[in-house]
XYZ file of C-alpha atoms in Angstrom:
732
model
C -102.991 79.605 38.158
C -102.496 76.672 40.481
C -100.806 77.660 43.720
C -99.861 75.838 46.901
C -99.130 77.123 50.350
C -96.180 75.153 51.758
C -96.776 72.324 49.323
C -100.295 71.464 50.502
C -102.549 70.114 47.739
C -105.544 72.073 46.643
C -108.886 70.579 45.847
C -108.968 69.240 42.245
C -112.211 71.090 41.535
C -110.667 74.396 42.617
C -107.659 73.715 40.437
C -109.769 73.215 37.333
C -111.770 76.369 37.958
C -108.622 78.452 38.163
C -107.664 77.739 34.584
C -109.330 78.048 31.288
C -108.809 74.709 29.676
C -107.660 76.183 26.353
C -104.869 78.128 28.062
C -103.324 75.329 30.172
C -100.961 73.850 27.594
C -99.843 77.269 26.336
C -99.324 78.461 29.890
C -97.115 75.428 30.723
C -95.092 75.911 27.530
C -94.535 79.596 28.309
C -93.393 78.828 31.836
C -91.114 76.050 30.612
C -89.332 78.557 28.365
C -88.858 80.959 31.291
C -87.628 78.168 33.579
C -85.298 76.988 30.834
C -83.636 80.416 30.507
C -83.282 80.914 34.260
C -81.898 77.416 34.942
C -79.462 77.488 32.012
C -78.120 80.821 33.266
C -77.689 79.434 36.795
C -76.026 76.301 35.506
C -73.600 78.178 33.265
C -72.727 81.169 35.441
C -74.007 81.233 38.989
C -73.202 77.597 39.792
C -75.738 77.662 42.602
C -78.491 75.348 43.767
C -81.958 76.082 42.311
C -84.847 76.180 44.779
C -88.572 76.389 44.092
C -88.655 79.687 45.964
C -85.890 81.039 43.699
C -87.757 79.887 40.608
C -90.915 81.648 41.774
C -89.009 84.940 41.882
C -87.836 84.448 38.295
C -91.007 82.935 36.786
C -94.272 84.741 37.511
C -97.122 82.726 39.085
C -95.119 79.474 39.061
C -96.648 76.651 41.127
C -95.625 73.152 42.128
C -98.393 71.885 39.839
C -96.741 73.604 36.864
C -93.533 71.635 37.494
C -95.531 68.440 37.998
C -97.276 69.075 34.656
C -93.865 69.381 32.972
C -93.045 65.958 34.387
C -96.193 64.566 32.781
C -95.082 65.887 29.386
C -91.335 65.112 29.820
C -91.107 62.175 32.256
C -88.611 62.598 35.119
C -87.476 65.992 33.850
C -88.029 67.745 37.200
C -86.687 66.281 40.443
C -87.985 67.564 43.773
C -85.898 67.476 46.950
C -87.675 68.904 50.025
C -84.895 70.180 52.307
C -87.150 71.752 54.931
C -90.803 72.567 55.522
C -90.334 75.864 53.703
C -87.864 74.947 50.959
C -87.635 72.542 48.018
C -84.540 72.115 45.870
C -85.340 71.656 42.162
C -83.106 69.757 39.763
C -83.670 69.502 36.015
C -82.339 66.210 34.691
C -81.477 67.377 31.163
C -79.682 70.445 32.503
C -77.581 68.397 34.875
C -73.841 68.904 34.326
C -74.448 70.313 30.836
C -71.720 72.871 31.401
C -68.463 71.618 32.910
C -66.736 73.650 35.593
C -64.427 73.354 38.565
C -64.174 75.292 41.789
C -63.518 78.523 39.954
C -66.326 80.289 38.106
C -66.461 79.040 34.512
C -66.387 81.057 31.339
C -69.238 79.834 29.138
C -69.762 81.401 25.725
C -73.215 83.019 25.328
C -73.756 81.208 22.040
C -73.393 77.855 23.793
C -76.038 78.841 26.356
C -78.425 80.050 23.650
C -77.940 76.829 21.690
C -78.712 74.744 24.733
C -81.842 76.759 25.573
C -83.126 76.182 22.040
C -82.437 72.432 22.336
C -84.455 72.262 25.558
C -87.367 74.196 24.080
C -87.349 71.880 21.058
C -87.362 68.923 23.436
C -90.477 70.254 25.166
C -92.291 70.765 21.845
C -91.378 67.285 20.677
C -92.507 65.753 23.982
C -95.745 67.737 23.898
C -96.490 66.383 20.418
C -95.892 62.852 21.729
C -98.171 63.519 24.711
C -101.000 64.693 22.442
C -100.490 61.697 20.169
C -100.711 59.387 23.186
C -103.969 61.019 24.289
C -105.419 60.590 20.819
C -104.449 56.893 20.726
C -106.151 56.392 24.103
C -109.299 58.213 22.896
C -108.807 60.958 25.490
C -110.918 63.884 24.314
C -110.079 66.524 26.921
C -106.285 66.721 27.003
C -106.284 69.455 29.639
C -108.385 67.463 32.116
C -106.135 64.471 31.538
C -103.054 66.611 32.236
C -104.602 67.939 35.461
C -105.406 64.379 36.549
C -101.941 63.003 35.751
C -99.969 65.831 37.349
C -101.281 64.858 40.809
C -99.126 61.726 40.565
C -96.020 63.914 40.277
C -96.593 66.187 43.272
C -93.586 65.797 45.658
C -93.886 64.088 49.016
C -93.949 66.436 52.032
C -90.783 67.038 54.013
C -90.087 64.393 56.652
C -88.661 65.350 60.029
C -85.437 63.665 61.223
C -85.704 60.725 63.585
C -83.850 61.458 66.810
C -83.354 57.905 68.103
C -80.509 56.231 66.244
C -81.131 52.824 67.768
C -84.909 52.725 68.153
C -86.403 49.864 66.114
C -90.019 48.774 66.200
C -90.765 45.080 66.051
C -92.649 45.501 62.777
C -89.580 47.167 61.257
C -87.542 43.967 61.653
C -90.115 41.548 60.266
C -89.060 41.162 56.643
C -89.015 38.185 54.343
C -86.732 37.829 51.356
C -88.732 36.091 48.643
C -86.661 37.150 45.632
C -83.774 35.097 44.263
C -80.425 36.602 43.287
C -81.017 36.012 39.532
C -84.433 37.695 39.818
C -82.815 40.545 41.710
C -80.221 41.085 38.967
C -82.887 40.922 36.263
C -84.793 43.581 38.200
C -81.882 46.002 37.774
C -82.811 46.321 34.111
C -86.201 47.893 34.833
C -84.855 50.614 37.117
C -84.147 54.244 36.143
C -80.492 53.886 37.179
C -79.911 51.070 34.676
C -78.020 52.093 31.523
C -77.038 48.781 29.893
C -74.357 48.074 32.518
C -74.998 44.315 32.222
C -75.095 44.095 28.435
C -71.381 43.252 28.322
C -71.117 39.691 29.653
C -67.492 40.297 30.640
C -68.644 42.371 33.642
C -70.423 39.417 35.249
C -69.111 36.174 36.661
C -70.921 33.319 38.371
C -68.932 31.490 41.033
C -70.611 28.069 41.392
C -71.716 26.585 44.686
C -69.667 23.860 46.348
C -70.594 21.043 48.715
C -68.721 20.408 51.948
C -65.705 18.059 52.059
C -65.411 16.495 55.508
C -62.408 14.945 57.255
C -61.874 12.409 60.060
C -61.273 14.042 63.433
C -62.008 11.405 66.076
C -58.316 10.710 66.751
C -57.482 14.424 66.866
C -59.872 15.677 69.536
C -60.568 14.754 73.128
C -63.804 13.000 73.948
C -64.991 16.115 75.763
C -64.473 18.248 72.651
C -66.229 15.671 70.453
C -69.207 15.755 72.825
C -69.296 19.561 72.806
C -69.226 19.640 69.012
C -72.008 17.047 68.755
C -74.124 19.052 71.174
C -73.794 21.932 68.724
C -74.812 19.714 65.824
C -71.254 19.403 64.477
C -70.505 15.742 63.917
C -67.529 16.244 61.601
C -64.992 18.916 60.747
C -64.093 20.122 57.272
C -61.050 18.492 55.702
C -58.890 21.635 55.894
C -59.611 21.814 59.619
C -58.598 18.228 60.260
C -55.419 18.693 58.162
C -54.550 21.758 60.230
C -55.140 19.847 63.476
C -52.812 17.080 62.336
C -50.023 19.553 61.671
C -50.680 21.393 64.918
C -51.215 18.512 67.381
C -49.295 15.576 65.887
C -46.425 17.293 64.107
C -45.955 20.324 66.380
C -45.940 22.740 63.433
C -47.114 26.306 63.018
C -50.155 26.312 60.757
C -51.602 28.665 58.147
C -55.158 27.908 57.057
C -55.992 29.641 53.777
C -59.564 28.834 52.736
C -62.861 30.547 52.036
C -63.979 33.303 54.353
C -64.907 32.329 57.929
C -64.255 28.597 57.625
C -60.794 28.864 59.165
C -62.189 30.907 62.049
C -64.753 28.193 62.754
C -61.815 25.800 63.092
C -60.222 27.874 65.854
C -63.570 28.336 67.565
C -64.319 24.614 67.534
C -61.023 23.432 68.947
C -61.459 25.468 72.140
C -62.355 23.437 75.215
C -64.375 25.961 77.109
C -62.673 27.611 80.049
C -62.230 31.225 81.115
C -62.468 33.314 77.929
C -62.107 37.110 78.028
C -61.742 40.056 75.688
C -58.870 42.418 76.423
C -58.942 45.546 74.274
C -59.040 49.321 74.591
C -62.669 49.232 75.745
C -62.028 46.779 78.603
C -62.740 48.558 81.948
C -59.678 49.098 84.157
C -61.212 47.259 87.114
C -61.538 44.070 85.011
C -58.031 44.021 83.554
C -56.291 42.646 86.634
C -58.831 39.829 86.922
C -58.403 38.899 83.247
C -54.627 38.941 83.588
C -54.647 36.577 86.557
C -57.528 34.248 85.699
C -58.181 34.055 81.960
C -57.100 30.997 79.937
C -58.085 32.397 76.537
C -57.833 36.068 75.640
C -59.127 37.843 72.543
C -56.972 40.904 71.916
C -55.259 42.850 69.128
C -51.688 43.868 68.205
C -52.203 47.319 69.746
C -52.933 45.902 73.191
C -50.013 43.499 72.919
C -47.768 46.425 72.027
C -48.998 49.013 74.544
C -50.394 47.040 77.501
C -49.298 43.407 77.668
C -45.648 43.248 76.569
C -44.472 46.416 78.394
C -45.955 44.887 81.589
C -44.624 41.378 81.047
C -43.858 40.870 84.755
C -47.537 41.334 85.588
C -48.422 38.937 82.762
C -45.796 36.324 83.701
C -48.389 33.690 84.698
C -50.175 33.914 81.378
C -47.001 34.100 79.239
C -45.429 31.110 80.943
C -48.419 28.928 80.048
C -49.230 30.372 76.637
C -49.618 27.538 74.118
C -51.320 28.889 70.996
C -51.258 32.317 69.326
C -54.033 32.619 66.744
C -53.612 35.408 64.176
C -56.785 35.838 62.170
C -56.984 37.695 58.830
C -53.260 37.279 58.224
C -53.342 39.137 54.901
C -54.009 42.410 56.746
C -50.539 42.433 58.281
C -48.584 43.762 55.337
C -46.482 46.833 54.598
C -45.262 48.975 57.489
C -48.046 47.808 59.800
C -47.212 44.164 59.060
C -43.539 44.831 59.816
C -44.471 46.318 63.191
C -46.687 43.337 64.031
C -43.881 40.919 63.058
C -41.573 42.644 65.551
C -44.310 42.485 68.205
C -44.621 38.726 67.686
C -40.839 38.373 68.065
C -40.995 40.295 71.346
C -43.850 38.060 72.475
C -41.775 34.920 71.800
C -38.733 36.356 73.606
C -40.773 37.263 76.686
C -42.381 33.806 76.704
C -38.905 32.251 76.617
C -37.842 34.492 79.508
C -40.840 33.110 81.404
C -39.634 29.540 80.673
C -41.989 28.858 77.778
C -40.533 27.967 74.361
C -43.408 25.779 73.154
C -45.819 28.305 71.690
C -47.306 27.602 68.278
C -48.831 30.058 65.803
C -52.121 29.402 64.030
C -52.825 31.843 61.234
C -56.000 32.173 59.222
C -56.793 34.056 56.041
C -59.221 33.678 53.191
C -57.048 35.538 50.729
C -53.336 35.061 51.463
C -51.236 33.466 48.738
C -47.908 31.603 48.642
C -47.234 31.042 52.368
C -44.355 28.761 53.411
C -46.510 26.253 55.305
C -50.077 26.012 54.101
C -53.331 24.124 54.448
C -55.253 25.109 51.339
C -57.543 22.123 50.775
C -60.842 23.908 51.222
C -63.621 21.716 52.585
C -66.017 24.525 53.456
C -69.301 24.685 51.512
C -70.597 27.873 49.949
C -73.545 28.942 47.844
C -73.475 30.328 44.324
C -72.147 33.878 44.093
C -72.935 36.349 41.323
C -70.063 38.808 40.819
C -70.744 42.079 38.931
C -68.558 45.022 37.932
C -70.900 48.015 37.655
C -69.716 51.134 35.827
C -71.979 54.202 36.264
C -73.233 55.817 33.039
C -71.612 58.753 31.296
C -73.166 62.058 32.337
C -73.252 63.069 28.675
C -73.781 59.856 26.647
C -72.807 61.603 23.406
C -69.378 62.571 24.777
C -67.155 59.578 25.562
C -64.728 61.865 27.421
C -67.329 63.181 29.859
C -67.275 62.086 33.484
C -69.426 59.274 34.759
C -72.100 59.570 37.383
C -70.621 59.539 40.878
C -70.165 56.224 42.654
C -71.962 57.571 45.752
C -75.136 58.510 43.875
C -75.049 55.243 41.921
C -74.362 53.230 45.084
C -77.264 54.910 46.896
C -79.700 53.883 44.139
C -78.402 50.300 44.055
C -78.428 49.954 47.839
C -81.922 51.406 48.046
C -83.137 48.844 45.478
C -81.576 45.968 47.414
C -83.030 47.128 50.734
C -86.512 47.533 49.251
C -86.288 43.877 48.234
C -85.266 42.855 51.779
C -81.734 41.907 50.713
C -79.424 42.108 53.734
C -76.539 44.170 52.379
C -73.246 45.686 53.456
C -71.782 48.564 51.445
C -68.022 49.057 51.776
C -66.511 52.518 51.273
C -62.807 53.285 51.086
C -62.947 56.481 53.178
C -64.882 57.644 56.221
C -66.319 60.684 54.454
C -67.569 58.532 51.574
C -69.244 56.283 54.130
C -71.150 59.180 55.689
C -72.042 60.786 52.339
C -73.486 57.488 51.115
C -75.440 57.097 54.361
C -76.782 60.654 53.965
C -77.867 60.029 50.366
C -79.585 56.727 51.191
C -81.378 58.308 54.149
C -82.664 61.171 51.993
C -83.789 58.834 49.194
C -85.741 56.624 51.586
C -87.285 59.568 53.420
C -88.594 60.944 50.131
C -90.401 57.637 49.649
C -91.591 57.707 53.272
C -89.885 54.355 53.905
C -89.308 54.875 57.608
C -89.375 51.101 58.051
C -86.162 50.862 56.010
C -84.513 54.094 57.214
C -84.531 52.740 60.771
C -82.733 49.593 59.638
C -79.751 51.177 57.873
C -76.691 52.431 59.761
C -73.113 53.410 59.033
C -70.154 51.893 60.863
C -66.608 53.249 60.836
C -63.661 54.233 62.975
C -64.123 57.253 65.228
C -67.454 56.257 66.776
C -67.559 55.915 70.559
C -67.273 52.432 72.056
C -70.929 52.484 73.140
C -72.096 53.414 69.642
C -69.972 50.684 68.061
C -71.267 48.033 70.442
C -74.899 49.045 69.812
C -74.434 48.834 66.046
C -72.543 45.522 66.285
C -75.313 44.059 68.438
C -77.998 45.076 65.933
C -75.942 43.650 63.074
C -75.406 40.299 64.755
C -79.042 39.969 65.837
C -80.292 40.650 62.318
C -82.094 43.863 63.272
C -80.298 45.855 60.572
C -81.081 45.376 56.908
C -78.254 47.544 55.555
C -74.787 48.486 56.794
C -72.555 51.163 55.271
C -69.006 50.701 56.472
C -65.343 51.307 55.879
C -62.988 48.339 55.963
C -63.484 48.345 59.756
C -66.050 45.606 59.002
C -63.930 43.911 56.374
C -62.724 41.556 59.071
C -62.849 40.560 62.694
C -66.542 41.049 63.599
C -69.247 38.466 63.034
C -72.213 40.375 61.608
C -74.324 37.381 60.727
C -75.670 36.304 57.380
C -75.645 38.778 54.488
C -77.094 38.407 51.000
C -75.179 41.084 49.115
C -72.010 43.186 49.213
C -71.599 46.537 47.470
C -68.066 47.891 47.086
C -68.206 51.634 46.399
C -64.967 52.068 44.482
C -62.565 49.257 43.615
C -60.745 48.104 46.792
C -57.056 48.955 46.962
C -55.915 45.330 46.914
C -57.158 42.031 45.502
C -57.098 40.477 48.998
C -59.362 43.265 50.321
C -61.680 42.744 47.354
C -62.113 39.037 48.095
C -62.327 39.650 51.839
C -65.151 42.147 51.389
C -66.859 39.958 48.815
C -66.738 37.040 51.241
C -68.939 38.902 53.713
C -72.020 37.737 51.793
C -73.233 34.173 51.332
C -71.936 32.895 54.653
C -74.752 30.444 55.277
C -74.422 28.454 52.053
C -77.067 30.641 50.396
C -76.721 32.314 47.003
C -75.257 35.807 47.198
C -74.312 38.897 45.209
C -71.057 40.890 45.116
C -71.094 44.145 43.167
C -68.218 46.594 42.587
C -69.286 50.142 41.718
C -66.453 51.888 39.873
C -65.866 55.581 40.449
C -64.247 58.141 38.159
C -60.651 57.503 39.239
C -58.235 56.198 36.581
C -57.643 53.046 38.657
C -61.340 52.187 38.796
C -61.945 52.922 35.136
C -58.949 50.794 34.124
C -60.359 47.995 36.256
C -63.824 48.406 34.717
C -62.471 48.235 31.183
C -59.672 45.679 31.467
C -60.165 43.699 34.730
C -56.552 42.490 34.967
C -57.289 39.749 37.471
C -58.403 36.676 35.477
C -60.611 35.408 38.299
C -62.919 38.394 37.863
C -63.705 37.863 34.323
C -64.684 37.337 37.527
C -39.104 49.570 70.010
C -40.550 50.854 73.258
C -44.295 50.913 72.916
C -44.794 54.476 74.120
C -42.669 55.825 71.258
C -43.684 53.569 68.371
C -47.090 53.652 66.669
C -47.829 50.455 64.773
C -50.723 51.998 62.839
C -50.982 55.312 61.012
C -53.334 56.664 63.680
C -52.821 59.847 65.677
C -53.176 59.491 69.452
C -54.027 63.206 69.727
C -57.821 63.113 69.408
C -60.516 65.780 69.132
C -63.865 65.202 70.817
C -66.896 66.047 68.657
C -69.572 67.260 71.096
C -73.240 67.439 70.042
C -74.788 70.466 71.772
C -78.171 70.214 70.010
C -80.894 71.038 72.576
C -78.187 71.051 75.289
C -77.418 67.348 74.814
C -73.660 67.794 75.359
C -72.779 64.242 74.326
C -69.667 63.047 72.490
C -70.549 61.798 69.014
C -67.073 60.531 68.146
C -63.370 61.292 68.319
C -61.367 62.585 65.361
C -57.588 62.478 64.826
C -55.808 65.833 64.970
C -54.623 65.545 61.371
C -58.263 65.419 60.151
C -59.514 68.423 62.126
C -58.492 70.928 59.463
C -60.532 69.009 56.902
C -63.664 68.270 58.935
C -64.073 70.383 62.082
C -63.296 74.004 61.251
C -65.954 76.518 62.298
C -68.789 76.563 59.771
C -68.013 73.081 58.429
C -70.702 70.494 57.741
C -69.844 67.397 59.783
C -71.641 64.149 58.905
C -72.352 61.404 61.469
C -74.629 58.422 60.721
C -75.752 60.242 57.590
C -77.018 63.204 59.640
C -75.570 66.652 59.022
C -74.205 68.847 61.803
C -72.807 72.385 61.683
C -69.574 73.107 63.573
C -70.081 76.022 65.956
C -66.716 76.045 67.692
C -63.322 74.422 67.211
C -61.013 74.745 70.212
C -57.498 73.712 69.165
C -55.979 74.055 72.649
C -58.625 72.057 74.521
C -59.132 69.538 71.701
C -62.886 69.690 71.173
C -65.406 70.875 68.610
C -69.031 71.763 69.296
C -71.638 70.860 66.675
C -75.412 71.038 66.382
C -77.838 69.051 64.224
C -78.860 70.892 61.048
C -80.740 69.685 57.964
C -78.727 71.230 55.129
C -78.536 70.322 51.462
C -74.895 71.311 50.975
C -71.445 70.286 52.157
C -68.286 72.289 52.782
C -64.737 72.216 51.442
C -61.948 73.882 53.395
C -59.623 76.564 52.030
C -56.262 76.013 53.663
C -52.509 76.059 53.306
C -49.828 73.961 54.990
C -46.264 74.896 55.904
C -43.666 72.193 56.509
C -40.483 73.380 58.238
C -37.450 71.201 58.949
C -36.417 71.749 62.563
C -33.471 69.342 62.813
C -31.501 66.973 60.589
C -30.666 63.480 61.829
C -29.121 62.009 58.709
C -28.158 63.091 55.203
C -27.159 61.091 52.127
C -26.030 62.262 48.718
C -27.811 60.995 45.625
C -25.565 58.823 43.422
C -22.350 60.664 44.408
C -23.840 63.995 43.320
C -23.850 67.203 45.326
C -27.602 66.867 45.882
C -28.611 65.387 49.221
C -31.659 63.711 50.747
C -32.155 64.535 54.437
C -33.980 62.810 57.288
C -35.036 64.684 60.413
C -37.756 66.319 62.464
C -40.319 68.585 60.813
C -43.051 70.905 62.060
C -46.270 70.820 60.042
C -48.593 73.820 60.417
C -52.030 73.797 58.762
C -54.111 76.967 58.630
C -57.773 76.935 57.548
C -58.643 80.462 56.426
C -62.067 79.819 54.886
C -64.356 77.365 53.174
C -66.651 76.877 50.198
C -70.248 75.751 50.453
C -70.795 73.066 47.803
C -74.158 71.859 46.495
C -75.049 68.289 45.525
C -73.748 68.790 42.029
C -70.345 69.860 43.392
C -70.901 73.502 42.488
C -69.753 76.388 44.650
C -72.680 78.175 46.286
C -70.510 80.801 48.008
C -67.290 81.215 49.989
C -66.674 82.247 53.600
C -63.633 83.487 55.491
C -62.828 82.326 59.030
C -60.041 82.705 61.567
C -58.703 79.537 63.108
C -55.581 78.859 65.140
C -52.963 76.833 63.248
C -53.036 73.078 63.731
C -49.425 72.202 64.545
C -47.987 68.702 64.478
C -44.427 67.421 64.763
C -43.209 64.403 62.859
C -40.299 62.800 61.044
C -39.762 63.827 57.472
C -37.622 63.318 54.400
C -36.721 66.217 52.123
C -34.370 67.230 49.373
C -33.277 70.499 47.815
C -34.415 71.140 44.243
C -31.450 71.945 41.952
C -31.457 75.514 40.686
C -31.051 74.280 37.115
C -34.304 72.299 37.447
C -36.204 75.372 38.619
C -34.798 77.374 35.704
C -35.889 74.687 33.254
C -39.406 74.649 34.718
C -39.699 78.398 34.232
C -38.515 78.106 30.639
C -41.252 75.551 30.014
C -43.809 77.805 31.721
C -44.506 75.180 34.385
C -45.437 76.302 37.893
C -42.528 75.098 40.110
C -44.757 74.613 43.169
C -47.242 72.546 41.170
C -44.409 70.460 39.698
C -42.898 69.808 43.138
C -46.307 68.826 44.504
C -46.824 66.412 41.604
C -43.354 64.898 42.103
C -44.203 64.177 45.753
C -47.069 61.959 44.573
C -44.817 59.670 42.525
């Protein structure tokens, strides 16, 4: 038989001598049957990852070449995933998700397993007949020699070591030219393995036509100095919406809202600035520079958090600036909604009051948004040009095409394939994810896919960007984005707004965004230099996404004191994640206390920039976790419980004059992680582990009510778990 030592190829002549040609086909068929039985059993009962080393124990004399030969007969049947120099994970495409299960071990009837094994064996025989027929049509006399020749094309790539330098880019890595048009790119989808007729339904695509610029007259609105500055930058005229806004602002003394296509309103605010002392004042500003900025700056870039925590509480120190403040520019106005928007509205009221106390009642507000609708005072004549945009709603295929009720392929796996295709065609792309963990899982999958293809030139040009990274890491990534060194960015909505990341060709949205404004804001990140662009929404398995994929309800888609009040839902109590690999002892990022129980328990797999780390220690009292770099092919899911205890009642109201009350007060929330599951790539439990971890205790405000005894009795009569029913009611 053909054997390899640590995946090294043997000489072709030696391979041929080791087999009698008449026995090769029979030998492969016999081993396929053995593999089929073993893998079906694992899939139905053990729910564990299958490795080549595990297969060798179950199937005598099995070699990598045997699996490659199966791929010759049944194309793409075997998938190889080298996870280390000594180990390869094996996945059989037709076995994938054949038996449904959850986190408990399933009960699969033996007859169903036997039936499936027979179907797979019949598939092999049918494919073998087709292979022989193909050889005959091509006048290939020696089928065995042909099989030995072809199998070499299916031998897996060797394992690639991790790159240690996150920010090291070679000059040749950044020299790429995009010579493919967006229509050609979309047509290319149809020839890829991940394509399953997603574009056959024309309702999932929409072409937004290009538009030429509409210019306005601005000579009587700007000073001669500003006109000269603009001309020096090659800007001889402003867009019409910018000149209309200037008229309302300068001649009529009004507050202005500019609601136009993405970025054009921001250019307006940039262009009207007559250059003076401009500074950034945020949480990363060094302490020794803050006093100088406060006393000398004419223009300050800041955020609501700094207004709330640093500027307004110290209004006496800021009196010089507040007394002369003329314009307050609020970019991305649509973001300030809900509870956060209410907080920011109160902050702006405090700002106006403090300005009045400083003798200044002349401030004007300039607000910009690409997606806000129905404001009271609006400039919505859009003069900004933009290129043609292709908009696509992409629904992953059903795992079992014959069962319409089966789940669809995961959005992360589908997004990784699509992003990889775009990057290989030198399409500058940003992929938006709705959660931090999704962001890192997508980055991990893309990294692994590219490493298998030995595309180090692309791996080095893809990075993730999200909240939690250190200031230095964020600045490094932002610099590479702006300078065009990165080809792909995987981000949360932290990059939906506020940061100029240069020109992008495509946007992938992994999961439908939670609001229409966020959808258009993310979509607007591509095509910012009047070039054609692509926006693609990848729907996941959630009911919301599937409803959107099927019905697309939006017609365009057929297309008080600062130290006590938090204006965002962000915990100030942070955990430091310390990388101790090879005694580095550097902080990777900071994680909110409320997320520690989900991400940083001992034994957990923590993902940063798509790299996997194992948590060695979690110190609740000192607020740090120690992790080390580890190449693993599994993730973890915590086993935990949470107790919520009311400690005091501030207010109580009865419901509709009944004897049942709703209470408001202080609560203590205690989360205990007592173990975790190891989960493989197919979301199957490999095993479970028990751990001891101190409770994570937080105090907060809470609302609660007592469940009527009659309701609990009724639930029991209906054989409904009361705890499950209460949990479900909390989600309404």
